[in-house]
């Protein structure tokens, strides 16, 4: 019996979509809001995490991109944040005891801005008041009194010396604070020329007199520095008293206003003391910038940089808790940073240069980040863990010190942290972190698992239709037909590679609709129809299909040897799928096998050439187990065989070629030819059962394109595992060819079924310890026993007898 397996019907090759059901869904949109579709498991996990207020219940959202992870998380958080209280505002003020450690203050929503405005107004008052306040008559009168006391002491000292000089016929003169002496003769002070004309004895007399007078002057003015210091101190105290009297009423009003806020009261008390010295240093005409720099001196700016609060985060009263997404989670963007300025080659900074990070902005709410970006920097990940464990926003890690070297830096007071972190990452990343970081499970106790697929149902299709309609109407400003929606549903089935499941990558569906709207507009239409969807699919395939077309062209031109008709021994058409970027396409590959007497076993050429990866090598190793279990129950399995995927020059992985490799090997053993118009894919186990493989749709369509290019003969087709039937979502062109009998798809469950199709001969079932004569299995058993006898030397005539028997079989 030959070819007992019939081709699959066209109805088995793709899921059916009910147009009446779609029409009903379109006429009656889904009644409830649809922020996202499906993913009930992930929704439940997010609801649980948001309801748990205890530490450690942060969330890792696991799933692939375009499955709606970010949309769902954001919608859930924005809904839940409205139930949480408005967070506190945080600001830094100067620490006047140690400028390196700014003080953190918290205030209720809206209060920080009020405080900043009040301080700004206070500083404006100070700038307006000084130095004009020093022109006050009362101040001037006291200042003159101090100056007069100093002058009296100074003048008294000079008068005593002047009287002594007069007795010695010496005149004392003072010019611009400089005291000098001159000889007096006949009531006239002599100049240098006149003095030199005097007799030498008289000159000596005056020299001695002036020297003694200078000593007297020094002795009289020995207390002058102390007088000046005392006068300056009294003047400074007078200024301080004047400043305190002027600023006290202003600060008193602020202290009364913020009497209930202890932190602000402490800040104002410090300000009360420091403002006095600041005015003396910057707003006093006697000590501030010189007249030449007065025009460039920004008194208000100086005061603001020293006294005004630095607001990190502020909120409006009644505002919802923040939901922050940080797309670039560097250390500075998460934990905040301190900015530096260059002054004369030195980096300087102050508490006003502290900038908030994502943790500051999200404090009291939620922070969303991409896990792979967070883990890209070990310091960021360590800092985040440390912040979550200590419940404080860390900002004193080595990152800051290394960035500014040994320059002056700050160590701001730490701010308490109350935030829920949501990390978005892939499945592989989640398990990798869990394996290498023991603390990960303690800090991220909730896993929101986004599935690749959505189980198909009328309700899900209902939601699908409504969501697509909303997108078209609200974003694309167009409509679409029921046929277009049916085509989109089939596209989603194809993305999921399943007849009963839709793809969770709903973003891909919306992307396809958007591209289809372009083609509809090209036709001057505002309604998207099925041909526009097909045109968008074909357009994307064309844009990304250069490599697949080149490979097909190589086959057509004979550079790559693939046969689609005729028969050959030890040669079989396998099917492969290539994933490049965001595209996948199937292409046939010739698999060849050779068998000869020897004891080397089944050799995988790809593995020997180090082009075959582990899973592919495992698939080839299973062939020996199958042969031994199937045929070598009564003798030792001994043979030498080589298996290769011809004209393959890259790495090969996966076991989906093991069925084709086994069929090629048995063909080489039995010398029975294989029908080259068929290609096959599938993996096997040691008992000869055919197992499912991936990419089955792309593999079928890849071989179909080659056959179509050469001309469909009606004999060509593909053999797939029966367990892959549920994964068939084939292109309409393949369905039409299958329906017309020009291309066939066969589903097999065992190796024997595949061999029967390929060799047009009954495989043969074991009965009473023997296979039927002339069956494939009988010939394989005889050939393997013959090789074993030849290699082991048990029967020298076995080879000749087997050859004559085989000649009879072929005849």
mmCIF file of N, CA, C and O in Angstrom, residues 474-553:
data_model
loop_
_atom_site.group_PDB
_atom_site.id
_atom_site.type_symbol
_atom_site.label_atom_id
_atom_site.label_comp_id
_atom_site.label_asym_id
_atom_site.label_seq_id
_atom_site.Cartn_x
_atom_site.Cartn_y
_atom_site.Cartn_z
ATOM 1 N N UNK A 474 -10.176 57.463 16.218
ATOM 2 C CA UNK A 474 -9.588 58.506 17.051
ATOM 3 C C UNK A 474 -8.193 58.926 16.571
ATOM 4 O O UNK A 474 -7.840 60.109 16.641
ATOM 5 N N UNK A 475 -7.415 57.975 16.082
ATOM 6 C CA UNK A 475 -6.031 58.278 15.698
ATOM 7 C C UNK A 475 -5.858 58.452 14.198
ATOM 8 O O UNK A 475 -5.251 59.423 13.743
ATOM 9 N N UNK A 476 -6.409 57.514 13.427
ATOM 10 C CA UNK A 476 -6.209 57.544 11.977
ATOM 11 C C UNK A 476 -7.275 58.348 11.244
ATOM 12 O O UNK A 476 -7.126 58.642 10.060
ATOM 13 N N UNK A 477 -8.375 58.674 11.965
ATOM 14 C CA UNK A 477 -9.471 59.451 11.374
ATOM 15 C C UNK A 477 -10.029 58.754 10.122
ATOM 16 O O UNK A 477 -10.197 59.363 9.070
ATOM 17 N N UNK A 478 -10.279 57.459 10.245
ATOM 18 C CA UNK A 478 -10.848 56.708 9.133
ATOM 19 C C UNK A 478 -11.660 55.544 9.693
ATOM 20 O O UNK A 478 -11.726 55.354 10.909
ATOM 21 N N UNK A 479 -12.279 54.775 8.823
ATOM 22 C CA UNK A 479 -13.043 53.589 9.222
ATOM 23 C C UNK A 479 -12.467 52.389 8.479
ATOM 24 O O UNK A 479 -11.564 52.517 7.653
ATOM 25 N N UNK A 480 -12.999 51.209 8.782
ATOM 26 C CA UNK A 480 -12.551 50.017 8.073
ATOM 27 C C UNK A 480 -13.701 49.035 7.932
ATOM 28 O O UNK A 480 -14.675 49.075 8.702
ATOM 29 N N UNK A 481 -13.612 48.161 6.954
ATOM 30 C CA UNK A 481 -14.694 47.232 6.639
ATOM 31 C C UNK A 481 -14.565 45.960 7.468
ATOM 32 O O UNK A 481 -13.524 45.695 8.083
ATOM 33 N N UNK A 482 -15.647 45.167 7.444
ATOM 34 C CA UNK A 482 -15.626 43.888 8.145
ATOM 35 C C UNK A 482 -14.587 42.954 7.559
ATOM 36 O O UNK A 482 -13.925 42.196 8.285
ATOM 37 N N UNK A 483 -14.424 42.982 6.228
ATOM 38 C CA UNK A 483 -13.420 42.134 5.586
ATOM 39 C C UNK A 483 -12.012 42.523 6.045
ATOM 40 O O UNK A 483 -11.143 41.655 6.235
ATOM 41 N N UNK A 484 -11.776 43.814 6.229
ATOM 42 C CA UNK A 484 -10.464 44.254 6.714
ATOM 43 C C UNK A 484 -10.217 43.759 8.134
ATOM 44 O O UNK A 484 -9.107 43.316 8.468
ATOM 45 N N UNK A 485 -11.257 43.802 8.962
ATOM 46 C CA UNK A 485 -11.115 43.306 10.334
ATOM 47 C C UNK A 485 -10.873 41.801 10.341
ATOM 48 O O UNK A 485 -10.077 41.298 11.162
ATOM 49 N N UNK A 486 -11.553 41.085 9.443
ATOM 50 C CA UNK A 486 -11.316 39.641 9.351
ATOM 51 C C UNK A 486 -9.861 39.373 8.959
ATOM 52 O O UNK A 486 -9.220 38.439 9.482
ATOM 53 N N UNK A 487 -9.342 40.192 8.059
ATOM 54 C CA UNK A 487 -7.947 40.029 7.644
ATOM 55 C C UNK A 487 -6.997 40.341 8.794
ATOM 56 O O UNK A 487 -5.948 39.692 8.944
ATOM 57 N N UNK A 488 -7.340 41.328 9.619
ATOM 58 C CA UNK A 488 -6.512 41.654 10.778
ATOM 59 C C UNK A 488 -6.527 40.529 11.805
ATOM 60 O O UNK A 488 -5.504 40.232 12.429
ATOM 61 N N UNK A 489 -7.689 39.907 11.979
ATOM 62 C CA UNK A 489 -7.765 38.778 12.906
ATOM 63 C C UNK A 489 -6.882 37.635 12.419
ATOM 64 O O UNK A 489 -6.162 37.006 13.203
ATOM 65 N N UNK A 490 -6.922 37.380 11.118
ATOM 66 C CA UNK A 490 -6.058 36.324 10.584
ATOM 67 C C UNK A 490 -4.586 36.685 10.763
ATOM 68 O O UNK A 490 -3.746 35.817 11.062
ATOM 69 N N UNK A 491 -4.265 37.962 10.584
ATOM 70 C CA UNK A 491 -2.890 38.408 10.829
ATOM 71 C C UNK A 491 -2.473 38.137 12.269
ATOM 72 O O UNK A 491 -1.340 37.704 12.529
ATOM 73 N N UNK A 492 -3.372 38.371 13.221
ATOM 74 C CA UNK A 492 -3.063 38.123 14.620
ATOM 75 C C UNK A 492 -2.893 36.633 14.884
ATOM 76 O O UNK A 492 -2.015 36.225 15.651
ATOM 77 N N UNK A 493 -3.740 35.803 14.263
ATOM 78 C CA UNK A 493 -3.557 34.353 14.378
ATOM 79 C C UNK A 493 -2.173 33.957 13.853
ATOM 80 O O UNK A 493 -1.490 33.115 14.440
ATOM 81 N N UNK A 494 -1.793 34.561 12.742
ATOM 82 C CA UNK A 494 -0.508 34.233 12.134
ATOM 83 C C UNK A 494 0.635 34.659 13.051
ATOM 84 O O UNK A 494 1.637 33.941 13.191
ATOM 85 N N UNK A 495 0.507 35.831 13.679
ATOM 86 C CA UNK A 495 1.536 36.273 14.620
ATOM 87 C C UNK A 495 1.679 35.293 15.773
ATOM 88 O O UNK A 495 2.783 35.056 16.270
ATOM 89 N N UNK A 496 0.543 34.729 16.208
ATOM 90 C CA UNK A 496 0.565 33.765 17.315
ATOM 91 C C UNK A 496 0.934 32.370 16.835
ATOM 92 O O UNK A 496 1.235 31.494 17.658
ATOM 93 N N UNK A 497 0.892 32.132 15.525
ATOM 94 C CA UNK A 497 1.117 30.811 14.948
ATOM 95 C C UNK A 497 0.219 29.772 15.604
ATOM 96 O O UNK A 497 0.655 28.696 16.000
ATOM 97 N N UNK A 498 -1.072 30.104 15.672
ATOM 98 C CA UNK A 498 -2.023 29.206 16.332
ATOM 99 C C UNK A 498 -3.419 29.495 15.810
ATOM 100 O O UNK A 498 -3.795 30.651 15.603
ATOM 101 N N UNK A 499 -4.193 28.411 15.587
ATOM 102 C CA UNK A 499 -5.537 28.586 15.054
ATOM 103 C C UNK A 499 -6.555 28.951 16.127
ATOM 104 O O UNK A 499 -7.667 29.384 15.800
ATOM 105 N N UNK A 500 -6.174 28.794 17.397
ATOM 106 C CA UNK A 500 -7.113 29.084 18.486
ATOM 107 C C UNK A 500 -6.606 30.174 19.427
ATOM 108 O O UNK A 500 -7.150 30.351 20.519
ATOM 109 N N UNK A 501 -5.566 30.880 19.015
ATOM 110 C CA UNK A 501 -5.016 31.930 19.873
ATOM 111 C C UNK A 501 -4.676 33.150 19.036
ATOM 112 O O UNK A 501 -4.260 33.022 17.881
ATOM 113 N N UNK A 502 -4.865 34.304 19.642
ATOM 114 C CA UNK A 502 -4.455 35.563 19.011
ATOM 115 C C UNK A 502 -3.132 36.014 19.620
ATOM 116 O O UNK A 502 -2.818 35.690 20.776
ATOM 117 N N UNK A 503 -2.392 36.766 18.861
ATOM 118 C CA UNK A 503 -1.117 37.266 19.365
ATOM 119 C C UNK A 503 -1.353 38.354 20.410
ATOM 120 O O UNK A 503 -2.248 39.192 20.271
ATOM 121 N N UNK A 504 -0.538 38.328 21.442
ATOM 122 C CA UNK A 504 -0.621 39.384 22.460
ATOM 123 C C UNK A 504 0.049 40.669 21.982
ATOM 124 O O UNK A 504 -0.095 41.713 22.624
ATOM 125 N N UNK A 505 0.751 40.618 20.868
ATOM 126 C CA UNK A 505 1.432 41.810 20.329
ATOM 127 C C UNK A 505 0.415 42.653 19.559
ATOM 128 O O UNK A 505 0.452 42.741 18.322
ATOM 129 N N UNK A 506 -0.507 43.239 20.286
ATOM 130 C CA UNK A 506 -1.570 44.027 19.669
ATOM 131 C C UNK A 506 -1.008 45.263 18.977
ATOM 132 O O UNK A 506 -1.592 45.779 18.020
ATOM 133 N N UNK A 507 0.140 45.724 19.425
ATOM 134 C CA UNK A 507 0.768 46.889 18.787
ATOM 135 C C UNK A 507 1.103 46.603 17.333
ATOM 136 O O UNK A 507 1.069 47.505 16.490
ATOM 137 N N UNK A 508 1.425 45.344 17.021
ATOM 138 C CA UNK A 508 1.703 44.992 15.627
ATOM 139 C C UNK A 508 0.456 45.128 14.768
ATOM 140 O O UNK A 508 0.540 45.519 13.593
ATOM 141 N N UNK A 509 -0.704 44.808 15.347
ATOM 142 C CA UNK A 509 -1.967 44.951 14.613
ATOM 143 C C UNK A 509 -2.232 46.424 14.318
ATOM 144 O O UNK A 509 -2.584 46.806 13.195
ATOM 145 N N UNK A 510 -2.050 47.267 15.317
ATOM 146 C CA UNK A 510 -2.280 48.699 15.117
ATOM 147 C C UNK A 510 -1.283 49.280 14.122
ATOM 148 O O UNK A 510 -1.622 50.156 13.325
ATOM 149 N N UNK A 511 -0.055 48.785 14.149
ATOM 150 C CA UNK A 511 0.943 49.237 13.177
ATOM 151 C C UNK A 511 0.514 48.870 11.760
ATOM 152 O O UNK A 511 0.633 49.677 10.824
ATOM 153 N N UNK A 512 -0.027 47.656 11.596
ATOM 154 C CA UNK A 512 -0.486 47.219 10.281
ATOM 155 C C UNK A 512 -1.666 48.060 9.800
ATOM 156 O O UNK A 512 -1.742 48.443 8.621
ATOM 157 N N UNK A 513 -2.588 48.380 10.717
ATOM 158 C CA UNK A 513 -3.730 49.224 10.351
ATOM 159 C C UNK A 513 -3.245 50.600 9.903
ATOM 160 O O UNK A 513 -3.728 51.156 8.904
ATOM 161 N N UNK A 514 -2.290 51.157 10.625
ATOM 162 C CA UNK A 514 -1.771 52.473 10.259
ATOM 163 C C UNK A 514 -1.133 52.441 8.868
ATOM 164 O O UNK A 514 -1.324 53.367 8.065
ATOM 165 N N UNK A 515 -0.388 51.384 8.576
ATOM 166 C CA UNK A 515 0.231 51.284 7.261
ATOM 167 C C UNK A 515 -0.826 51.080 6.172
ATOM 168 O O UNK A 515 -0.686 51.591 5.055
ATOM 169 N N UNK A 516 -1.884 50.314 6.495
ATOM 170 C CA UNK A 516 -2.956 50.112 5.525
ATOM 171 C C UNK A 516 -3.697 51.409 5.229
ATOM 172 O O UNK A 516 -4.154 51.646 4.106
ATOM 173 N N UNK A 517 -3.803 52.297 6.236
ATOM 174 C CA UNK A 517 -4.480 53.579 6.018
ATOM 175 C C UNK A 517 -3.713 54.421 4.997
ATOM 176 O O UNK A 517 -4.312 55.216 4.266
ATOM 177 N N UNK A 518 -2.406 54.248 4.947
ATOM 178 C CA UNK A 518 -1.606 54.959 3.951
ATOM 179 C C UNK A 518 -2.033 54.554 2.543
ATOM 180 O O UNK A 518 -2.230 55.411 1.663
ATOM 181 N N UNK A 519 -2.208 53.246 2.330
ATOM 182 C CA UNK A 519 -2.591 52.773 1.001
ATOM 183 C C UNK A 519 -4.036 53.159 0.679
ATOM 184 O O UNK A 519 -4.361 53.420 -0.491
ATOM 185 N N UNK A 520 -4.889 53.212 1.711
ATOM 186 C CA UNK A 520 -6.269 53.655 1.471
ATOM 187 C C UNK A 520 -6.281 55.123 1.030
ATOM 188 O O UNK A 520 -7.021 55.504 0.115
ATOM 189 N N UNK A 521 -5.459 55.944 1.677
ATOM 190 C CA UNK A 521 -5.389 57.359 1.298
ATOM 191 C C UNK A 521 -4.796 57.520 -0.098
ATOM 192 O O UNK A 521 -5.176 58.443 -0.832
ATOM 193 N N UNK A 522 -3.883 56.620 -0.473
ATOM 194 C CA UNK A 522 -3.342 56.661 -1.823
ATOM 195 C C UNK A 522 -4.433 56.441 -2.869
ATOM 196 O O UNK A 522 -4.388 56.981 -3.968
ATOM 197 N N UNK A 523 -5.448 55.635 -2.464
ATOM 198 C CA UNK A 523 -6.586 55.386 -3.354
ATOM 199 C C UNK A 523 -7.671 56.435 -3.206
ATOM 200 O O UNK A 523 -8.741 56.317 -3.831
ATOM 201 N N UNK A 524 -7.440 57.427 -2.372
ATOM 202 C CA UNK A 524 -8.426 58.481 -2.170
ATOM 203 C C UNK A 524 -9.619 58.047 -1.338
ATOM 204 O O UNK A 524 -10.704 58.613 -1.450
ATOM 205 N N UNK A 525 -9.418 57.033 -0.470
ATOM 206 C CA UNK A 525 -10.509 56.502 0.349
ATOM 207 C C UNK A 525 -10.256 56.792 1.822
ATOM 208 O O UNK A 525 -9.118 56.901 2.270
ATOM 209 N N UNK A 526 -11.334 56.906 2.568
ATOM 210 C CA UNK A 526 -11.244 57.083 4.027
ATOM 211 C C UNK A 526 -11.656 55.814 4.749
ATOM 212 O O UNK A 526 -11.815 55.825 5.972
ATOM 213 N N UNK A 527 -11.839 54.730 3.994
ATOM 214 C CA UNK A 527 -12.220 53.443 4.580
ATOM 215 C C UNK A 527 -11.189 52.394 4.184
ATOM 216 O O UNK A 527 -10.861 52.228 3.005
ATOM 217 N N UNK A 528 -10.689 51.683 5.167
ATOM 218 C CA UNK A 528 -9.690 50.642 4.927
ATOM 219 C C UNK A 528 -10.403 49.345 4.597
ATOM 220 O O UNK A 528 -11.281 48.889 5.347
ATOM 221 N N UNK A 529 -10.012 48.707 3.493
ATOM 222 C CA UNK A 529 -10.611 47.443 3.087
ATOM 223 C C UNK A 529 -9.547 46.346 3.133
ATOM 224 O O UNK A 529 -8.356 46.624 3.307
ATOM 225 N N UNK A 530 -9.980 45.105 2.956
ATOM 226 C CA UNK A 530 -9.063 43.964 3.023
ATOM 227 C C UNK A 530 -7.884 44.103 2.063
ATOM 228 O O UNK A 530 -6.735 43.786 2.438
ATOM 229 N N UNK A 531 -8.106 44.543 0.803
ATOM 230 C CA UNK A 531 -6.951 44.698 -0.092
ATOM 231 C C UNK A 531 -5.886 45.661 0.437
ATOM 232 O O UNK A 531 -4.695 45.484 0.170
ATOM 233 N N UNK A 532 -6.315 46.675 1.197
ATOM 234 C CA UNK A 532 -5.341 47.608 1.768
ATOM 235 C C UNK A 532 -4.497 46.922 2.850
ATOM 236 O O UNK A 532 -3.297 47.194 2.974
ATOM 237 N N UNK A 533 -5.134 46.029 3.622
ATOM 238 C CA UNK A 533 -4.389 45.265 4.624
ATOM 239 C C UNK A 533 -3.362 44.378 3.924
ATOM 240 O O UNK A 533 -2.189 44.315 4.317
ATOM 241 N N UNK A 534 -3.829 43.685 2.867
ATOM 242 C CA UNK A 534 -2.909 42.819 2.119
ATOM 243 C C UNK A 534 -1.781 43.627 1.499
ATOM 244 O O UNK A 534 -0.621 43.189 1.477
ATOM 245 N N UNK A 535 -2.114 44.798 1.016
ATOM 246 C CA UNK A 535 -1.099 45.649 0.392
ATOM 247 C C UNK A 535 -0.058 46.088 1.421
ATOM 248 O O UNK A 535 1.139 46.168 1.116
ATOM 249 N N UNK A 536 -0.508 46.358 2.638
ATOM 250 C CA UNK A 536 0.427 46.748 3.697
ATOM 251 C C UNK A 536 1.343 45.584 4.068
ATOM 252 O O UNK A 536 2.546 45.772 4.288
ATOM 253 N N UNK A 537 0.778 44.348 4.119
ATOM 254 C CA UNK A 537 1.586 43.172 4.441
ATOM 255 C C UNK A 537 2.615 42.924 3.342
ATOM 256 O O UNK A 537 3.805 42.716 3.614
ATOM 257 N N UNK A 538 2.164 42.987 2.102
ATOM 258 C CA UNK A 538 3.071 42.774 0.973
ATOM 259 C C UNK A 538 4.140 43.868 0.930
ATOM 260 O O UNK A 538 5.318 43.603 0.646
ATOM 261 N N UNK A 539 3.741 45.099 1.227
ATOM 262 C CA UNK A 539 4.693 46.206 1.223
ATOM 263 C C UNK A 539 5.798 46.003 2.240
ATOM 264 O O UNK A 539 6.979 46.239 1.938
ATOM 265 N N UNK A 540 5.439 45.544 3.427
ATOM 266 C CA UNK A 540 6.465 45.313 4.448
ATOM 267 C C UNK A 540 7.354 44.144 4.047
ATOM 268 O O UNK A 540 8.579 44.186 4.241
ATOM 269 N N UNK A 541 6.743 43.089 3.475
ATOM 270 C CA UNK A 541 7.544 41.958 3.017
ATOM 271 C C UNK A 541 8.525 42.388 1.933
ATOM 272 O O UNK A 541 9.663 41.925 1.890
ATOM 273 N N UNK A 542 8.069 43.281 1.071
ATOM 274 C CA UNK A 542 8.950 43.762 -0.001
ATOM 275 C C UNK A 542 10.097 44.597 0.572
ATOM 276 O O UNK A 542 11.252 44.464 0.156
ATOM 277 N N UNK A 543 9.784 45.456 1.553
ATOM 278 C CA UNK A 543 10.818 46.326 2.124
ATOM 279 C C UNK A 543 11.887 45.528 2.859
ATOM 280 O O UNK A 543 13.050 45.941 2.919
ATOM 281 N N UNK A 544 11.488 44.419 3.456
ATOM 282 C CA UNK A 544 12.428 43.634 4.265
ATOM 283 C C UNK A 544 12.818 42.318 3.601
ATOM 284 O O UNK A 544 13.485 41.503 4.235
ATOM 285 N N UNK A 545 12.398 42.098 2.357
ATOM 286 C CA UNK A 545 12.541 40.779 1.751
ATOM 287 C C UNK A 545 13.675 40.619 0.777
ATOM 288 O O UNK A 545 13.691 39.641 0.014
ATOM 289 N N UNK A 546 14.630 41.533 0.770
ATOM 290 C CA UNK A 546 15.702 41.425 -0.208
ATOM 291 C C UNK A 546 16.517 40.155 -0.003
ATOM 292 O O UNK A 546 16.877 39.464 -0.961
ATOM 293 N N UNK A 547 16.814 39.804 1.252
ATOM 294 C CA UNK A 547 17.639 38.628 1.519
ATOM 295 C C UNK A 547 16.936 37.352 1.073
ATOM 296 O O UNK A 547 17.553 36.480 0.454
ATOM 297 N N UNK A 548 15.642 37.240 1.386
ATOM 298 C CA UNK A 548 14.906 36.033 0.992
ATOM 299 C C UNK A 548 14.816 35.933 -0.527
ATOM 300 O O UNK A 548 14.935 34.830 -1.100
ATOM 301 N N UNK A 549 14.637 37.042 -1.214
ATOM 302 C CA UNK A 549 14.583 37.021 -2.669
ATOM 303 C C UNK A 549 15.933 36.630 -3.259
ATOM 304 O O UNK A 549 16.009 35.911 -4.264
ATOM 305 N N UNK A 550 17.016 37.099 -2.643
ATOM 306 C CA UNK A 550 18.346 36.728 -3.124
ATOM 307 C C UNK A 550 18.603 35.237 -2.975
ATOM 308 O O UNK A 550 19.191 34.600 -3.864
ATOM 309 N N UNK A 551 18.151 34.683 -1.857
ATOM 310 C CA UNK A 551 18.345 33.247 -1.647
ATOM 311 C C UNK A 551 17.513 32.442 -2.636
ATOM 312 O O UNK A 551 17.970 31.422 -3.169
ATOM 313 N N UNK A 552 16.291 32.891 -2.916
ATOM 314 C CA UNK A 552 15.444 32.217 -3.900
ATOM 315 C C UNK A 552 16.052 32.331 -5.292
ATOM 316 O O UNK A 552 16.020 31.378 -6.091
ATOM 317 N N UNK A 553 16.628 33.483 -5.575
ATOM 318 C CA UNK A 553 17.267 33.689 -6.867
ATOM 319 C C UNK A 553 18.479 32.773 -7.030
ATOM 320 O O UNK A 553 18.731 32.239 -8.117
#
